[in-house]
Coordinates of C-alpha atoms in Angstrom, one line a residue:
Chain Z
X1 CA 20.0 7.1 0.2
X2 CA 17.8 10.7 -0.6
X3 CA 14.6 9.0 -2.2
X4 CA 12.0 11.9 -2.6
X5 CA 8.4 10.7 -3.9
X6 CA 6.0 13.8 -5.8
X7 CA 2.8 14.4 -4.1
X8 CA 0.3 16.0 -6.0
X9 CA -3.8 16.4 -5.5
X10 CA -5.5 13.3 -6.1
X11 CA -2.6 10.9 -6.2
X12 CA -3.6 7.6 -5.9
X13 CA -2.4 6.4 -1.9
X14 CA -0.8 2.9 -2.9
X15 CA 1.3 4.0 -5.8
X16 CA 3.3 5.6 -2.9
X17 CA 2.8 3.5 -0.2
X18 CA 3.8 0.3 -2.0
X19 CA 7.0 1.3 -3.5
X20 CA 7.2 3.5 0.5
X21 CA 7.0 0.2 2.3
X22 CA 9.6 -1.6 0.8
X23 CA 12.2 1.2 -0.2
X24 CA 12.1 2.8 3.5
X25 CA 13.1 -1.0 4.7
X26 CA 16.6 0.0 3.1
X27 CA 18.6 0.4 6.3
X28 CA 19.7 4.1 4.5
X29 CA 16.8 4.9 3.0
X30 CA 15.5 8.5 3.8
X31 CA 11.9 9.5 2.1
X32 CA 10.6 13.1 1.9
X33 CA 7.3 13.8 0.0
X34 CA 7.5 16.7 -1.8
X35 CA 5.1 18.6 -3.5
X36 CA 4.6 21.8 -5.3
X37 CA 3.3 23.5 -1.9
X38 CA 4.5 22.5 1.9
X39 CA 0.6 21.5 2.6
X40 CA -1.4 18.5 2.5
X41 CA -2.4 16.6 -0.3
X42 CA -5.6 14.3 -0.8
X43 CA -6.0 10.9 -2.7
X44 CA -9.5 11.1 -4.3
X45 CA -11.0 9.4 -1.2
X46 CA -9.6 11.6 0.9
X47 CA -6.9 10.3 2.5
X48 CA -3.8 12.9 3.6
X49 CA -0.6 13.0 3.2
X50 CA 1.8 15.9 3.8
X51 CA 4.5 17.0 1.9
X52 CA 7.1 18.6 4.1
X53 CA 9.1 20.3 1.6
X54 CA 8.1 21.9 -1.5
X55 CA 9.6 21.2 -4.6
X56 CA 11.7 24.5 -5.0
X57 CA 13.7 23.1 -1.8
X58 CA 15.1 19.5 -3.0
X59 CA 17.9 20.0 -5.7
X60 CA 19.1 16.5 -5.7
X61 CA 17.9 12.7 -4.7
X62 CA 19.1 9.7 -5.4
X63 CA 16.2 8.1 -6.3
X64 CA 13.3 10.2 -7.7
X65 CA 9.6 8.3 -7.2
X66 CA 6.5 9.5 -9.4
X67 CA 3.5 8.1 -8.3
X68 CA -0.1 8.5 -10.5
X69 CA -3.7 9.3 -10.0
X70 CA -6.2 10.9 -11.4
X71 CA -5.3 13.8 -10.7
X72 CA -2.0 13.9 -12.8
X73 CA -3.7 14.5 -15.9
X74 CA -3.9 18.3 -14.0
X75 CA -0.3 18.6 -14.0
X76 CA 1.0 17.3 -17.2
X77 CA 1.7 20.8 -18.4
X78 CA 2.7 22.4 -15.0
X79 CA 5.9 23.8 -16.4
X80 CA 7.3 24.4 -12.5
X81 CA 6.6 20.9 -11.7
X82 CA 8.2 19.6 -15.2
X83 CA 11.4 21.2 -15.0
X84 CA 11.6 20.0 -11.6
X85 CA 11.1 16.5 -13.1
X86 CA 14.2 17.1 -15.5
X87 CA 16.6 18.9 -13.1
X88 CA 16.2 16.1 -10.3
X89 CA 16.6 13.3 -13.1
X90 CA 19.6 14.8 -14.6
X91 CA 21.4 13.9 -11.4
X92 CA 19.2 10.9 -9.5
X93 CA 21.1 7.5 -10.3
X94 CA 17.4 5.9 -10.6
X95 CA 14.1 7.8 -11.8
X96 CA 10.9 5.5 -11.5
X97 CA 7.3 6.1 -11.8
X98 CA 4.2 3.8 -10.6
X99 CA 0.7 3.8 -12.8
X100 CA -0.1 6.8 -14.5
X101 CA 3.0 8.3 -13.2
X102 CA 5.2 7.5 -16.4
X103 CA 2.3 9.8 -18.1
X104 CA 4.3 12.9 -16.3
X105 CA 8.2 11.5 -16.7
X106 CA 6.7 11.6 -20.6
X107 CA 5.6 14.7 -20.4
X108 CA 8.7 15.8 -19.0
X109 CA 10.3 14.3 -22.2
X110 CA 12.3 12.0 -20.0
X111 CA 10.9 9.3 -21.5
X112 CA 11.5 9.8 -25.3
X113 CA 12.9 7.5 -26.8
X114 CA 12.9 5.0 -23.8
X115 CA 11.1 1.7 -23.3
X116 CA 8.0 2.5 -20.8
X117 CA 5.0 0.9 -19.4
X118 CA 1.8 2.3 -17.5
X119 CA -1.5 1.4 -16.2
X120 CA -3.5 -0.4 -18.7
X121 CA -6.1 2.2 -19.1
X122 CA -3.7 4.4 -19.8
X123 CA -1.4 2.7 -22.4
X124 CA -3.4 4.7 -25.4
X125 CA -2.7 8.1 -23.6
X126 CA 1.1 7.1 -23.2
X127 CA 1.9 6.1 -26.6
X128 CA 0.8 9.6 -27.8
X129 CA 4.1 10.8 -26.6
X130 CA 7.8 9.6 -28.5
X131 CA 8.2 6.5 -26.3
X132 CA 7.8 3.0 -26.7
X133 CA 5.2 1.4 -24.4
X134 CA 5.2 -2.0 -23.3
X135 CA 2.8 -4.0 -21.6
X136 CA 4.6 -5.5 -18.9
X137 CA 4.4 -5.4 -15.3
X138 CA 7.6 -3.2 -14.9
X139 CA 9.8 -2.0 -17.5
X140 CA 13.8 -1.0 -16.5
X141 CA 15.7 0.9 -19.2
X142 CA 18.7 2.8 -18.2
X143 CA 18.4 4.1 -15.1
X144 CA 14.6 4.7 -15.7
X145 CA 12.0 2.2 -14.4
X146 CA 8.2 2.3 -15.4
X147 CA 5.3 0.1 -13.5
X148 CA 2.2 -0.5 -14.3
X149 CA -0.9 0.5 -12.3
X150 CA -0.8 0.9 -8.6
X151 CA 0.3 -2.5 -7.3
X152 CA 3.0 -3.0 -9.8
X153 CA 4.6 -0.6 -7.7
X154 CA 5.2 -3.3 -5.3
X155 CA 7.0 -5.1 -7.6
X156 CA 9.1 -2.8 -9.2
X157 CA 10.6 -1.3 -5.9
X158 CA 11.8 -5.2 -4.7
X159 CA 13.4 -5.3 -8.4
X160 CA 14.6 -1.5 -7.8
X161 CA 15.7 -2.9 -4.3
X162 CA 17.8 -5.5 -5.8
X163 CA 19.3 -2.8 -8.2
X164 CA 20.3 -0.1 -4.8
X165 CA 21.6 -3.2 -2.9
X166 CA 21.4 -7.0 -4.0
X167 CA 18.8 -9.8 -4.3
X168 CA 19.5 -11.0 -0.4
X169 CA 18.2 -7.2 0.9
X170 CA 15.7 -7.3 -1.6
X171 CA 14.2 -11.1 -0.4
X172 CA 14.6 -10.1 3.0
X173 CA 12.2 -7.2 2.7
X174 CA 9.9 -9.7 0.6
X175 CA 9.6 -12.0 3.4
X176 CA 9.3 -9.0 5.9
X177 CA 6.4 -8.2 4.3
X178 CA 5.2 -11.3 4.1
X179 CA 4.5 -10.6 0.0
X180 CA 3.5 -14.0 -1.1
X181 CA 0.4 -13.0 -3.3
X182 CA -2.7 -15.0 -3.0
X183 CA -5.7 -12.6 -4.5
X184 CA -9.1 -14.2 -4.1
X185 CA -9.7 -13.9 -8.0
X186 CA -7.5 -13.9 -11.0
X187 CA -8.1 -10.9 -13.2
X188 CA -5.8 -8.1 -12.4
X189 CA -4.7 -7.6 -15.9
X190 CA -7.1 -6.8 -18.7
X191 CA -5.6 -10.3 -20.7
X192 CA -6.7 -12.4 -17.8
X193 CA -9.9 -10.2 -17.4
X194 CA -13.7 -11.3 -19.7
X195 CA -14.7 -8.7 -22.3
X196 CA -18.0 -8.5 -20.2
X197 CA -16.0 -7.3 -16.9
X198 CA -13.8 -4.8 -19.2
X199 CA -16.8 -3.2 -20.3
X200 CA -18.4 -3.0 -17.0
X201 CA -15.2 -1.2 -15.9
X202 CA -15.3 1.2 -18.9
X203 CA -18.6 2.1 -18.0
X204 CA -18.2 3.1 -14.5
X205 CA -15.4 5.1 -15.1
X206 CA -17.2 7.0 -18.1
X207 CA -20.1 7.6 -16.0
Chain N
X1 CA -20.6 1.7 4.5
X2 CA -18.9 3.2 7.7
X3 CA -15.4 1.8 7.8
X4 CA -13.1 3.0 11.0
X5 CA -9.4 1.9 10.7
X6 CA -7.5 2.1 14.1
X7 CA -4.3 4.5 14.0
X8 CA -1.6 3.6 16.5
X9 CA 1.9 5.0 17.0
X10 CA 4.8 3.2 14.6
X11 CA 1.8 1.7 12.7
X12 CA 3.0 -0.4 9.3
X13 CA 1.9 1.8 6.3
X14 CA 0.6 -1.0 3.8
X15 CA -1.2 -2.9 6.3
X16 CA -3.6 0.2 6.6
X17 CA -3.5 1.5 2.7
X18 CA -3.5 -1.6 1.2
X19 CA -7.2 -2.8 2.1
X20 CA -8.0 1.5 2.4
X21 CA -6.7 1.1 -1.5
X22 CA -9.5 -1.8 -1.8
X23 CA -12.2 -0.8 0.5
X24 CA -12.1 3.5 -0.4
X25 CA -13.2 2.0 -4.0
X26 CA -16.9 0.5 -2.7
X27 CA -18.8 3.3 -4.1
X28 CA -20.4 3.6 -0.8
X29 CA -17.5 3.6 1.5
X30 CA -16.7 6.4 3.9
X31 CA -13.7 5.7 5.5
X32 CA -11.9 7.1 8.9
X33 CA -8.8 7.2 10.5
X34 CA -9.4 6.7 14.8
X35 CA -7.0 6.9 17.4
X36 CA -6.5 7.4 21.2
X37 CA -5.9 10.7 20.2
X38 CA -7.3 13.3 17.5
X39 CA -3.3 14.1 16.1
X40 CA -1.2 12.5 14.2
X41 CA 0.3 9.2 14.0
X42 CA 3.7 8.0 12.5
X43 CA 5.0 4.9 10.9
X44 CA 8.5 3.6 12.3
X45 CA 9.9 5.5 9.2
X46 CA 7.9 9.0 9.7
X47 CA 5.1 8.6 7.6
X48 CA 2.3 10.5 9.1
X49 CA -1.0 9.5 9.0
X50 CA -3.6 11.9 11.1
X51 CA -6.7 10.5 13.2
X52 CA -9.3 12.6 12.2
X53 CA -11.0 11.6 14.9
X54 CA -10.9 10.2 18.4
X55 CA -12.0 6.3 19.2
X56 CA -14.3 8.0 21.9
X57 CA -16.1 10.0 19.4
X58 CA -16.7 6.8 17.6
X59 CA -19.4 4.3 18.6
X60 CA -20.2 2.6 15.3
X61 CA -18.6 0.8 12.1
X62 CA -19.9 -1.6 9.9
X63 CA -16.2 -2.2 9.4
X64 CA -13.7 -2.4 11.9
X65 CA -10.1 -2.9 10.4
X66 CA -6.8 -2.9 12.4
X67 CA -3.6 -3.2 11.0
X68 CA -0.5 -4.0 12.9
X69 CA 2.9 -2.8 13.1
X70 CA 5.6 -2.4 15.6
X71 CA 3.8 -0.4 17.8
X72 CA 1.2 -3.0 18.6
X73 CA 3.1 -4.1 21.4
X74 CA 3.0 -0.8 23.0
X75 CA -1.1 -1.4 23.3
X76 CA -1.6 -4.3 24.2
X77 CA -2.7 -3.9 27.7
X78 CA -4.3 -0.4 27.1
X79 CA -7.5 -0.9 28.5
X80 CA -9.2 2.3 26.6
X81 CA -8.8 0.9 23.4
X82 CA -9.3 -3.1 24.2
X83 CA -12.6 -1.5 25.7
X84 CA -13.2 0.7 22.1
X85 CA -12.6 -2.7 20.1
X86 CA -14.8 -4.8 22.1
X87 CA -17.5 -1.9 21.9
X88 CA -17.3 -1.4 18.2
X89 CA -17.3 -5.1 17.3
X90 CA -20.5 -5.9 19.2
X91 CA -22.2 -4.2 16.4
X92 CA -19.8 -4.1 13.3
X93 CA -20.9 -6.2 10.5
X94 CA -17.0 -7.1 10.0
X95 CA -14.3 -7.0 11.9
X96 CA -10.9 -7.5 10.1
X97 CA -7.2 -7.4 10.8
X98 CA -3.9 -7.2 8.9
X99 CA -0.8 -8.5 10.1
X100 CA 0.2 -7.9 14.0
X101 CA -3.5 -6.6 14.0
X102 CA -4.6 -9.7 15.2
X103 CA -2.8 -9.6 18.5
X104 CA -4.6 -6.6 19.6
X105 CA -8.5 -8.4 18.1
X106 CA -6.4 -11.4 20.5
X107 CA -5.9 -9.6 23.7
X108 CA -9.4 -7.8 23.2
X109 CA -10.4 -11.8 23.6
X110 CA -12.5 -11.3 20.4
X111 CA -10.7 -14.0 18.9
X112 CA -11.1 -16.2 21.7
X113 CA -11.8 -20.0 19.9
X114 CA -11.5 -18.4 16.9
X115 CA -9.4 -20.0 13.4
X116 CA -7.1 -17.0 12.6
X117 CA -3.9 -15.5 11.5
X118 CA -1.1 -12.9 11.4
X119 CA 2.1 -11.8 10.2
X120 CA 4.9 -15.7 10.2
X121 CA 7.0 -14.2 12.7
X122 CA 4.0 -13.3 15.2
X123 CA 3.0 -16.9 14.9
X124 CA 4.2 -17.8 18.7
X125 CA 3.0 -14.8 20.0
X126 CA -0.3 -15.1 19.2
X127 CA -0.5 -19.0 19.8
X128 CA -0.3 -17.9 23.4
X129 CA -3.9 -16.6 23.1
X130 CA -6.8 -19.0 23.2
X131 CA -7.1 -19.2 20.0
X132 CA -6.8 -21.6 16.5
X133 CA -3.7 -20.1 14.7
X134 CA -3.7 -21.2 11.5
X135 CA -0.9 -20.6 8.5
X136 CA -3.0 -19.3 5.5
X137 CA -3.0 -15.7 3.4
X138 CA -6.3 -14.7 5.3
X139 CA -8.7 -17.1 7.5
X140 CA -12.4 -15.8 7.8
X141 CA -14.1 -17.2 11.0
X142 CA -17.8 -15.5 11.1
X143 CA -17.9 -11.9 11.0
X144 CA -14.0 -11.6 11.5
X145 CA -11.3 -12.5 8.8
X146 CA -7.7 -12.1 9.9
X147 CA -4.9 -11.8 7.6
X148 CA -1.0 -12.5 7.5
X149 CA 1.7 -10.1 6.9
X150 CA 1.5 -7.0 6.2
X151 CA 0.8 -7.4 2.0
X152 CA -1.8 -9.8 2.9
X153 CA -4.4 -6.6 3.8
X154 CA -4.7 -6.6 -0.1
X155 CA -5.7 -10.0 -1.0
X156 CA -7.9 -10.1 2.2
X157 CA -9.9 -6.7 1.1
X158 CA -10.6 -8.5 -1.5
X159 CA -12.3 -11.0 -0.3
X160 CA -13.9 -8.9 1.8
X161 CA -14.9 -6.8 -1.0
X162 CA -16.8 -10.0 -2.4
X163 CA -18.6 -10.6 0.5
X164 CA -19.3 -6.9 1.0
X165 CA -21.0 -6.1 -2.3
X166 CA -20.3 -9.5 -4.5
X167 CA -17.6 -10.8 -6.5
X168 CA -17.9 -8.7 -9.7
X169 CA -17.1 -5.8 -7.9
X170 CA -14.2 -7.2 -5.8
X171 CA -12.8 -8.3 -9.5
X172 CA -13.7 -4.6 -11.0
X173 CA -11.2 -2.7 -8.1
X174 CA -8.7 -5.8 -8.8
X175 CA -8.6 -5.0 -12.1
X176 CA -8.6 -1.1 -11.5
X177 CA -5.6 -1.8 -9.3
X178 CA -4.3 -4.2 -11.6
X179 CA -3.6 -6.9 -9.1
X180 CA -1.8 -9.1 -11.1
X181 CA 1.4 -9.8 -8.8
X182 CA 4.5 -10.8 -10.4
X183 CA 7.1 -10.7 -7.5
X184 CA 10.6 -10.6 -8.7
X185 CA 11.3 -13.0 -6.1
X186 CA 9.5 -16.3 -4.9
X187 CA 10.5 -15.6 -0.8
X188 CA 7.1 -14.1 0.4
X189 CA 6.9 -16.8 2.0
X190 CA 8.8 -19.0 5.6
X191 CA 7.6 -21.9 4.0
X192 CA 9.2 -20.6 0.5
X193 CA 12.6 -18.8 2.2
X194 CA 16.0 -20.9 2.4
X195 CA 17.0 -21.4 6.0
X196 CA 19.8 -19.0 5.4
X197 CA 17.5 -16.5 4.3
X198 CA 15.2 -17.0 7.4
X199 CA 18.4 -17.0 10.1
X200 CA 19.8 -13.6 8.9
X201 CA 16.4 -12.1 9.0
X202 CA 15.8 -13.6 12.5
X203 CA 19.4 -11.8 13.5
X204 CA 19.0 -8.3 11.9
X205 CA 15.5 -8.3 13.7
X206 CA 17.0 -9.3 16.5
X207 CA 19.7 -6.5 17.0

């Protein structure tokens, strides 16, 4: 199983890691980062991770992984890095993207047409392109799926899981990692979240 | 904030990103990666992660976190870094763990009469310690809080997060994250897994 996950500057570390975690449990699972470069990439915080082959070098994966980040909104019209996009997805058997990931498979036009989801904050930005957003935590349409931001990658790579092998490997890897959710407070999704804390958030990340 | 996480070899991935995903988000964290070893460290599946820095050239943290992993075995008994651990938590504010972690706080005897946790299937091992092993998402005794299985890191950042700075900001990076689990599965859990489920994962760890 060839799974091959973009890097790009400023990615944002859990998109990868989550849907990382639980796909390289797959007893066939082999993950190479790729990015546009062989060099090291940095999350905005400046964590590092390497991508040991560039994009030019990987023709073909079986499952094609497109994390987000701040720093996609940099690449959405990197022409090398969008045709990449298309050429891998016209042959993966599964194309999925965590966060503001599904921003670049739209951009790619892979998505048009296509039932799609992203991080919250970035539902507006999304629907700009010829797709039809959903607010859900993941959303699986052909062999396309779509997460919502960062840890709704989790999620969507048990379901993908479940989809490359069956329910049993994909509950076994849940219990290996022990992922029986219990956060401290209850407003991960701006419907559970207060107006007041929504507009705190918008704030900050105006400022 | 200085927040050191401890790099071993075949380290689990998400028990270090998931709180560095929380914790990188304080406004006023600065976070590094410390080894045995300034080089780089690899996950039982080849992620790399690289130690910036040696444990020896660090003598201070107001946040000590160690995640677990496979490789925790392998240091149990290495007196350099039990010493390092027993140095830096003499002065951190908080010392935390995620998953097999708390072994390694265990052998240290910084847990000694402690409540605490770790990963279901590390239960015994860590029982043989003196110390109160309790079956809960995260336990907080003092300045420590321990966490279960490897997914656990996120819910206990947190919580940490909360106590940290306060609550409104622990909800603020839950909702950037958008932390609102929705496991296709309800197995996260021994307590929640059929027996079946629990005797082929005992056998495929087992070979």
């Amino acid at each position: 199983m060839r799974i091959v996950a973009l890097l790009f500057e400023r990615f944002t570390a859990l998109d990868i890691i989550g849907p990382y975690e639980v796909l390289s449990r797959l007893p066939d699972a082999v993950i190479r980062f790729a990015g546009k470069e062989t060099k090291e990439y940095r999350d905005p915080h400046g964590l590092v991770l390497r991508s040991e082959h560039s994009i030019q070098n990987i023709q073909n994966a079986d499952v094609l992984v497109v994390p987000g980040g701040p720093g996609i909104d940099d690449i959405l019209d990197d022409k090398e890095i969008l045709d990449w996009l298309r050429s891998i997805h016209g042959h993966s058997h599964w194309t999925v993207s965590v966060c503001s990931g599904s921003l670049l498979l739209a951009a790619a036009g892979i998505l048009n047409g296509r039932q799609c989801t992203t991080h919250w904050r970035r539902m507006e930005q999304l629907k700009k392109y010829p797709v039809n957003v959903r607010q859900e935590r993941y959303v699986h349409d052909g062999k396309i799926i779509t997460a919502a931001g960062v840890s709704a990658g989790i999620d969507m790579a048990l379901y993908l899981v479940s989809k490359l092998a069956d329910n049993t490997t994909a509950r076994m890897i849940q219990l290996g990692l022990e992922y029986d959710p219990h956060p401290p407070f209850d407003c991960g999704s701006p419907a559970k979240a207060e107006a007041e804390l929504l507009n705190m958030y918008a704030q900050l990340r105006s400022k």
